[in-house]
Structures are given as structure tokens and as C-alpha cells.
Amino acid sequence: MDGKSKPGVPYGGMTDTWVKKHRPIYIGATRHPFILSIRDGTVDLSAFKRWLVSKPHAINVGQDYIFVRAFVPFVASVLIRAYKKGDESSGDMEVILSGLGSLNDEIAWFKQEASKRGVDLSQVAPEKPTQHYCRFLEELMRPEVDYTVAMAAFWAIEAVYQESFAHCLEEGSKTPPELQEACQRWGNDGFGHYCSSLRNIADRQLEKAASGSVPLVKVSEDVVSKAEVTFLRVLEYEVDFWNMSCGTAGHSAAPKP
């Protein structure tokens, strides 16, 4: 997808500008070599199992489980901001609420996969990229963080996974049958439409800020700038997360909190 709009979902807002402006890092996050190896069928299945969950590493189910548990209160904080500052006529709250159930399902799935492989998730220690990413989420929950900034991060976090795994399901892909279920979990069209809705909210908020429709134009410009920096940080953390998942973590590209 490469950040392009889906049929019937018109993009062209500020997020589109960001994706084009920062295309190398965006492609790095959504077309990581690990994802490309799944799509073209050359992935080492033992590496994928390590990414999914394995002893002693428990990389993805363990690390992603830790991340998603930290992600839930972040989403809750965005929901509160939507209640206070969102567009009621556009149903910001309803869109965000619609995704909470899937997070519950995701946590249950992680527990199920870990149980299959005899991994005790309570004993999994967070790797450094996970620690940094979770700390970043905590930063975004601070009261002084604007709804627009938090919304931009929310969209970007969800979109990276969706676009990555949707790429593995596209026509012409050679994704191994045994990996289809995991790819379908995050790459399905329903999740794609949800991400599109989040993107529309982010674009609408960014447009308001850019137009100076809030009392202080200076503050508005600052919000847009902070939102773009936050978008970039998400992409950098995502690349680090992929590197960790496939065992290639050597340095962290993301700025440390």
C-alpha cells in the first residue's frame, strides 16, 4: 500500500504529506526486510517462530504482549481526549471505542499462543526497544500532550502493523500457508478500514491546527510540528521493534525518552 489511500477512502491530508516527505523511514517501518521475506515466501520459518514466540526468546508474543498492555491505557487516554476535544459530529469517540474490543481479543490471542508454546508471559522481561516504546506511550499520556499529537501517534502505530501484514496478503504474495493466520490478524480489510478512520480523525485535527482555528495560532503551529515529530518517532520505534523481533537489533534509531 505504501501509504496510498484505499478505494473509497480519500487521503491527501497532512498525514499523506508526511508519508511522502518521510518515505524512506515509512517504507522501512512498513516494508521491513522481515516482512518482505514473509511476502515472497523466503522467510526462515524458524525465524518466524522466534518472532511469534519461542523459548528462550519469546520475542513477539512476549514483547508485543507487554507493548499491547501498555498500549491499552494510551488508547484510553486518547478516548478521554476525544470526549473533551474531539468532533462529536464525526464520531471520534465511537471510532476509538470500536477498536478497544480488538485489543482485548489481541491480548487473549497472545496468551493463547504463549500457552501453546509453554511460555509464561509473566516471566518475560521487556527488551530495551520495548521499554523505550512503552515509555514513549507513557509520555503521550501526559495531560499536556494535545489530542492532535496523540491521535497522530495512535493512527501511525496501528497503520504500520496493518500495512505491513496486508502487504503479505496482497495478490501475488507467496506467504507460507502456516503464516496466513498471523498475517490475517493484522492485515485484514476490517482493520484497514479502522486505520483509515483513525487517519481521517488525525487529518481533520491537523487541518484545524494548521488553519489556526484554535485561539493561539502560535500554539497551533507548535501542535502540528510536535505531531510530525511524534509520527517520526513512531516509525523509528517500529523499525527498532522489527529489528528486535528478527534478532537484528544492534542500535536504536529512535530518540530515547
mmCIF file of C-alpha atoms in Angstrom:
data_model
loop_
_atom_site.group_PDB
_atom_site.id
_atom_site.type_symbol
_atom_site.label_atom_id
_atom_site.label_comp_id
_atom_site.label_asym_id
_atom_site.label_seq_id
_atom_site.Cartn_x
_atom_site.Cartn_y
_atom_site.Cartn_z
ATOM 1 C CA MET A 1 0.000 0.000 0.000
ATOM 2 C CA ASP A 2 2.908 2.343 0.685
ATOM 3 C CA GLY A 3 0.712 4.891 2.407
ATOM 4 C CA LYS A 4 -1.663 5.230 -0.544
ATOM 5 C CA SER A 5 -5.380 5.548 0.008
ATOM 6 C CA LYS A 6 -7.679 2.593 -0.316
ATOM 7 C CA PRO A 7 -10.575 2.694 -2.784
ATOM 8 C CA GLY A 8 -13.300 4.914 -1.385
ATOM 9 C CA VAL A 9 -11.061 6.376 1.292
ATOM 10 C CA PRO A 10 -9.762 9.756 0.079
ATOM 11 C CA TYR A 11 -6.454 10.792 1.601
ATOM 12 C CA GLY A 12 -4.454 13.835 0.680
ATOM 13 C CA GLY A 13 -4.303 15.440 4.105
ATOM 14 C CA MET A 14 -1.269 16.234 6.207
ATOM 15 C CA THR A 15 -0.573 12.591 7.019
ATOM 16 C CA ASP A 16 -0.224 11.976 3.283
ATOM 17 C CA THR A 17 2.295 14.809 3.124
ATOM 18 C CA TRP A 18 4.254 13.258 5.981
ATOM 19 C CA VAL A 19 4.293 9.812 4.371
ATOM 20 C CA LYS A 20 5.698 11.289 1.149
ATOM 21 C CA LYS A 21 8.128 13.598 2.925
ATOM 22 C CA HIS A 22 9.495 10.838 5.157
ATOM 23 C CA ARG A 23 9.087 7.996 2.692
ATOM 24 C CA PRO A 24 12.400 6.180 3.433
ATOM 25 C CA ILE A 25 11.649 5.673 7.127
ATOM 26 C CA TYR A 26 7.968 4.964 6.376
ATOM 27 C CA ILE A 27 8.973 2.226 3.943
ATOM 28 C CA GLY A 28 11.492 0.984 6.499
ATOM 29 C CA ALA A 29 8.683 0.558 9.012
ATOM 30 C CA THR A 30 6.054 -0.947 6.691
ATOM 31 C CA ARG A 31 8.323 -2.897 4.316
ATOM 32 C CA HIS A 32 10.957 -4.169 6.696
ATOM 33 C CA PRO A 33 13.105 -6.990 5.220
ATOM 34 C CA PHE A 34 11.451 -9.391 7.645
ATOM 35 C CA ILE A 35 8.009 -8.536 6.234
ATOM 36 C CA LEU A 36 9.276 -8.770 2.652
ATOM 37 C CA SER A 37 10.695 -12.222 3.362
ATOM 38 C CA ILE A 38 7.260 -13.352 4.563
ATOM 39 C CA ARG A 39 5.576 -11.939 1.478
ATOM 40 C CA ASP A 40 7.952 -13.530 -1.013
ATOM 41 C CA GLY A 41 7.994 -16.846 0.844
ATOM 42 C CA THR A 42 11.695 -16.827 1.650
ATOM 43 C CA VAL A 43 11.269 -16.305 5.384
ATOM 44 C CA ASP A 44 13.085 -18.742 7.610
ATOM 45 C CA LEU A 45 10.172 -20.418 9.397
ATOM 46 C CA SER A 46 12.291 -20.926 12.492
ATOM 47 C CA ALA A 47 12.938 -17.164 12.496
ATOM 48 C CA PHE A 48 9.215 -16.512 12.174
ATOM 49 C CA LYS A 49 8.504 -18.834 15.078
ATOM 50 C CA ARG A 50 11.088 -16.947 17.085
ATOM 51 C CA TRP A 51 9.321 -13.716 16.101
ATOM 52 C CA LEU A 52 5.984 -15.235 17.067
ATOM 53 C CA VAL A 53 7.107 -16.840 20.305
ATOM 54 C CA SER A 54 9.813 -19.292 21.265
ATOM 55 C CA LYS A 55 11.978 -20.313 24.159
ATOM 56 C CA PRO A 56 14.125 -18.764 25.432
ATOM 57 C CA HIS A 57 13.468 -15.616 23.398
ATOM 58 C CA ALA A 58 9.659 -15.243 23.465
ATOM 59 C CA ILE A 59 10.220 -12.259 21.198
ATOM 60 C CA ASN A 60 6.926 -11.201 19.691
ATOM 61 C CA VAL A 61 4.168 -12.673 21.795
ATOM 62 C CA GLY A 62 6.144 -11.769 24.891
ATOM 63 C CA GLN A 63 7.337 -8.338 23.781
ATOM 64 C CA ASP A 64 4.192 -7.474 21.832
ATOM 65 C CA TYR A 65 2.080 -8.608 24.775
ATOM 66 C CA ILE A 66 3.987 -6.202 27.010
ATOM 67 C CA PHE A 67 3.567 -3.449 24.434
ATOM 68 C CA VAL A 68 -0.169 -4.005 23.945
ATOM 69 C CA ARG A 69 -0.767 -3.928 27.691
ATOM 70 C CA ALA A 70 0.919 -0.504 27.715
ATOM 71 C CA PHE A 71 -0.983 0.486 24.576
ATOM 72 C CA VAL A 72 -4.405 -0.040 26.205
ATOM 73 C CA PRO A 73 -4.103 2.817 28.747
ATOM 74 C CA PHE A 74 -2.681 5.006 25.980
ATOM 75 C CA VAL A 75 -5.792 4.345 23.859
ATOM 76 C CA ALA A 76 -7.925 5.061 26.919
ATOM 77 C CA SER A 77 -6.178 8.429 27.281
ATOM 78 C CA VAL A 78 -6.896 9.208 23.620
ATOM 79 C CA LEU A 79 -10.529 8.293 24.205
ATOM 80 C CA ILE A 80 -10.737 10.774 27.080
ATOM 81 C CA ARG A 81 -9.216 13.466 24.863
ATOM 82 C CA ALA A 82 -11.737 12.609 22.135
ATOM 83 C CA TYR A 83 -14.537 13.113 24.652
ATOM 84 C CA LYS A 84 -13.169 16.517 25.622
ATOM 85 C CA LYS A 85 -11.831 17.833 22.315
ATOM 86 C CA GLY A 86 -12.967 15.514 19.543
ATOM 87 C CA ASP A 87 -15.505 16.135 16.819
ATOM 88 C CA GLU A 88 -18.794 14.755 18.099
ATOM 89 C CA SER A 89 -20.485 15.057 14.715
ATOM 90 C CA SER A 90 -17.773 12.894 13.138
ATOM 91 C CA GLY A 91 -17.953 10.261 15.874
ATOM 92 C CA ASP A 92 -14.357 10.357 17.102
ATOM 93 C CA MET A 93 -15.281 8.563 20.325
ATOM 94 C CA GLU A 94 -17.214 5.870 18.515
ATOM 95 C CA VAL A 95 -14.304 5.138 16.181
ATOM 96 C CA ILE A 96 -11.863 4.762 19.065
ATOM 97 C CA LEU A 97 -14.307 2.672 21.090
ATOM 98 C CA SER A 98 -14.735 0.285 18.164
ATOM 99 C CA GLY A 99 -11.076 -0.678 18.442
ATOM 100 C CA LEU A 100 -10.997 -1.455 22.160
ATOM 101 C CA GLY A 101 -12.658 -4.833 21.713
ATOM 102 C CA SER A 102 -9.999 -5.903 19.228
ATOM 103 C CA LEU A 103 -7.282 -5.054 21.758
ATOM 104 C CA ASN A 104 -8.947 -7.382 24.247
ATOM 105 C CA ASP A 105 -9.028 -10.103 21.578
ATOM 106 C CA GLU A 106 -5.379 -9.452 20.778
ATOM 107 C CA ILE A 107 -4.282 -9.877 24.381
ATOM 108 C CA ALA A 108 -6.283 -13.124 24.575
ATOM 109 C CA TRP A 109 -4.601 -14.331 21.363
ATOM 110 C CA PHE A 110 -1.131 -13.605 22.735
ATOM 111 C CA LYS A 111 -1.954 -15.589 25.872
ATOM 112 C CA GLN A 112 -3.273 -18.464 23.765
ATOM 113 C CA GLU A 113 -0.177 -18.555 21.555
ATOM 114 C CA ALA A 114 2.125 -18.356 24.553
ATOM 115 C CA SER A 115 0.248 -21.176 26.274
ATOM 116 C CA LYS A 116 0.615 -23.382 23.174
ATOM 117 C CA ARG A 117 4.368 -22.993 23.403
ATOM 118 C CA GLY A 118 4.683 -23.220 27.177
ATOM 119 C CA VAL A 119 5.730 -19.599 27.648
ATOM 120 C CA ASP A 120 4.846 -17.893 30.930
ATOM 121 C CA LEU A 121 4.188 -14.289 29.872
ATOM 122 C CA SER A 122 4.506 -13.075 33.450
ATOM 123 C CA GLN A 123 8.160 -14.133 33.340
ATOM 124 C CA VAL A 124 9.011 -12.345 30.068
ATOM 125 C CA ALA A 125 11.256 -9.353 30.673
ATOM 126 C CA PRO A 126 10.902 -6.375 28.307
ATOM 127 C CA GLU A 127 13.741 -5.892 25.839
ATOM 128 C CA LYS A 128 15.208 -2.383 25.523
ATOM 129 C CA PRO A 129 13.199 -1.450 22.381
ATOM 130 C CA THR A 130 10.031 -2.492 24.213
ATOM 131 C CA GLN A 131 10.989 -0.463 27.267
ATOM 132 C CA HIS A 132 11.651 2.618 25.132
ATOM 133 C CA TYR A 133 8.422 2.226 23.175
ATOM 134 C CA CYS A 134 6.315 1.766 26.311
ATOM 135 C CA ARG A 135 7.964 4.786 27.907
ATOM 136 C CA PHE A 136 7.096 6.760 24.785
ATOM 137 C CA LEU A 137 3.440 5.770 25.212
ATOM 138 C CA GLU A 138 3.585 6.992 28.799
ATOM 139 C CA GLU A 139 4.910 10.340 27.554
ATOM 140 C CA LEU A 140 1.953 10.628 25.214
ATOM 141 C CA MET A 141 -0.456 10.109 28.116
ATOM 142 C CA ARG A 142 0.708 13.257 29.878
ATOM 143 C CA PRO A 143 -2.053 15.868 30.265
ATOM 144 C CA GLU A 144 -0.109 18.498 28.328
ATOM 145 C CA VAL A 145 0.010 16.366 25.165
ATOM 146 C CA ASP A 146 -2.514 17.710 22.672
ATOM 147 C CA TYR A 147 -5.267 15.484 21.289
ATOM 148 C CA THR A 148 -3.958 16.074 17.762
ATOM 149 C CA VAL A 149 -0.472 14.822 18.675
ATOM 150 C CA ALA A 150 -1.838 11.748 20.464
ATOM 151 C CA MET A 151 -4.180 10.993 17.569
ATOM 152 C CA ALA A 152 -1.377 11.175 15.019
ATOM 153 C CA ALA A 153 0.624 8.680 17.082
ATOM 154 C CA PHE A 154 -2.378 6.398 17.528
ATOM 155 C CA TRP A 155 -3.008 6.232 13.782
ATOM 156 C CA ALA A 156 0.664 5.670 12.943
ATOM 157 C CA ILE A 157 1.095 2.830 15.455
ATOM 158 C CA GLU A 158 -1.914 0.941 14.130
ATOM 159 C CA ALA A 159 -1.239 1.707 10.462
ATOM 160 C CA VAL A 160 2.311 0.321 10.440
ATOM 161 C CA TYR A 161 1.204 -3.149 11.519
ATOM 162 C CA GLN A 162 -1.822 -3.137 9.239
ATOM 163 C CA GLU A 163 0.099 -2.039 6.171
ATOM 164 C CA SER A 164 2.959 -4.441 6.887
ATOM 165 C CA PHE A 165 0.831 -7.548 7.177
ATOM 166 C CA ALA A 166 -1.662 -6.519 4.498
ATOM 167 C CA HIS A 167 1.311 -6.485 2.133
ATOM 168 C CA CYS A 168 1.799 -10.172 2.937
ATOM 169 C CA LEU A 169 -1.803 -10.901 1.901
ATOM 170 C CA GLU A 170 -1.882 -8.982 -1.377
ATOM 171 C CA GLU A 171 -2.363 -10.713 -4.726
ATOM 172 C CA GLY A 172 0.872 -12.248 -5.901
ATOM 173 C CA SER A 173 2.283 -12.776 -2.414
ATOM 174 C CA LYS A 174 3.855 -16.124 -1.582
ATOM 175 C CA THR A 175 3.232 -16.035 2.158
ATOM 176 C CA PRO A 176 3.530 -19.607 3.513
ATOM 177 C CA PRO A 177 0.157 -21.132 4.498
ATOM 178 C CA GLU A 178 1.256 -21.613 8.109
ATOM 179 C CA LEU A 179 1.798 -17.868 8.441
ATOM 180 C CA GLN A 180 -1.517 -16.780 6.964
ATOM 181 C CA GLU A 181 -3.398 -16.666 10.267
ATOM 182 C CA ALA A 182 -0.929 -14.316 11.921
ATOM 183 C CA CYS A 183 -0.840 -12.054 8.843
ATOM 184 C CA GLN A 184 -4.630 -12.037 8.596
ATOM 185 C CA ARG A 185 -4.915 -10.929 12.229
ATOM 186 C CA TRP A 186 -3.337 -7.555 11.465
ATOM 187 C CA GLY A 187 -3.598 -7.307 7.692
ATOM 188 C CA ASN A 188 -7.343 -7.836 7.235
ATOM 189 C CA ASP A 189 -9.528 -5.259 5.487
ATOM 190 C CA GLY A 190 -11.611 -4.580 8.601
ATOM 191 C CA PHE A 191 -8.545 -3.435 10.486
ATOM 192 C CA GLY A 192 -7.553 -1.474 7.399
ATOM 193 C CA HIS A 193 -10.834 0.459 7.432
ATOM 194 C CA TYR A 194 -10.379 1.134 11.147
ATOM 195 C CA CYS A 195 -6.907 2.563 10.478
ATOM 196 C CA SER A 196 -8.391 4.707 7.702
ATOM 197 C CA SER A 197 -10.915 6.104 10.177
ATOM 198 C CA LEU A 198 -8.134 6.924 12.639
ATOM 199 C CA ARG A 199 -6.215 8.606 9.847
ATOM 200 C CA ASN A 200 -9.227 10.712 8.908
ATOM 201 C CA ILE A 201 -9.538 11.917 12.506
ATOM 202 C CA ALA A 202 -5.828 12.759 12.646
ATOM 203 C CA ASP A 203 -6.009 14.662 9.350
ATOM 204 C CA ARG A 204 -9.051 16.602 10.481
ATOM 205 C CA GLN A 205 -7.386 17.611 13.728
ATOM 206 C CA LEU A 206 -4.181 18.565 11.931
ATOM 207 C CA GLU A 207 -6.128 20.668 9.456
ATOM 208 C CA LYS A 208 -7.793 22.528 12.319
ATOM 209 C CA ALA A 209 -4.439 23.196 13.949
ATOM 210 C CA ALA A 210 -2.776 24.244 10.687
ATOM 211 C CA SER A 211 -5.574 26.674 9.890
ATOM 212 C CA GLY A 212 -5.150 28.408 13.224
ATOM 213 C CA SER A 213 -8.720 27.655 14.225
ATOM 214 C CA VAL A 214 -7.698 27.430 17.868
ATOM 215 C CA PRO A 215 -7.281 30.686 19.818
ATOM 216 C CA LEU A 216 -3.481 30.933 19.570
ATOM 217 C CA VAL A 217 -2.023 30.405 16.094
ATOM 218 C CA LYS A 218 1.461 30.001 17.564
ATOM 219 C CA VAL A 219 0.186 27.135 19.692
ATOM 220 C CA SER A 220 -1.468 25.595 16.622
ATOM 221 C CA GLU A 221 1.761 25.650 14.629
ATOM 222 C CA ASP A 222 3.550 24.055 17.568
ATOM 223 C CA VAL A 223 0.964 21.276 17.718
ATOM 224 C CA VAL A 224 1.427 20.424 14.038
ATOM 225 C CA SER A 225 5.194 20.385 14.414
ATOM 226 C CA LYS A 226 5.031 18.171 17.502
ATOM 227 C CA ALA A 227 2.616 15.822 15.737
ATOM 228 C CA GLU A 228 5.042 15.352 12.847
ATOM 229 C CA VAL A 229 7.951 14.666 15.207
ATOM 230 C CA THR A 230 5.767 12.159 17.057
ATOM 231 C CA PHE A 231 4.878 10.456 13.763
ATOM 232 C CA LEU A 232 8.594 10.069 13.008
ATOM 233 C CA ARG A 233 9.305 8.689 16.459
ATOM 234 C CA VAL A 234 6.615 6.046 15.984
ATOM 235 C CA LEU A 235 8.218 4.947 12.716
ATOM 236 C CA GLU A 236 11.656 4.766 14.325
ATOM 237 C CA TYR A 237 10.361 2.741 17.254
ATOM 238 C CA GLU A 238 8.569 0.405 14.855
ATOM 239 C CA VAL A 239 11.777 -0.234 12.899
ATOM 240 C CA ASP A 240 13.549 -0.982 16.177
ATOM 241 C CA PHE A 241 10.744 -3.347 17.135
ATOM 242 C CA TRP A 242 11.033 -5.240 13.820
ATOM 243 C CA ASN A 243 14.807 -5.451 14.228
ATOM 244 C CA MET A 244 14.398 -6.856 17.719
ATOM 245 C CA SER A 245 11.778 -9.326 16.543
ATOM 246 C CA CYS A 246 14.023 -10.868 13.906
ATOM 247 C CA GLY A 247 17.145 -10.686 16.036
ATOM 248 C CA THR A 248 18.934 -7.867 14.213
ATOM 249 C CA ALA A 249 18.741 -5.219 16.932
ATOM 250 C CA GLY A 250 22.080 -3.556 17.254
ATOM 251 C CA HIS A 251 21.270 0.063 17.898
ATOM 252 C CA SER A 252 18.122 2.029 18.470
ATOM 253 C CA ALA A 253 17.217 4.533 15.773
ATOM 254 C CA ALA A 254 14.547 6.093 17.955
ATOM 255 C CA PRO A 255 15.466 9.029 20.186
ATOM 256 C CA LYS A 256 15.499 7.963 23.792
ATOM 257 C CA PRO A 257 12.786 9.435 26.022
#
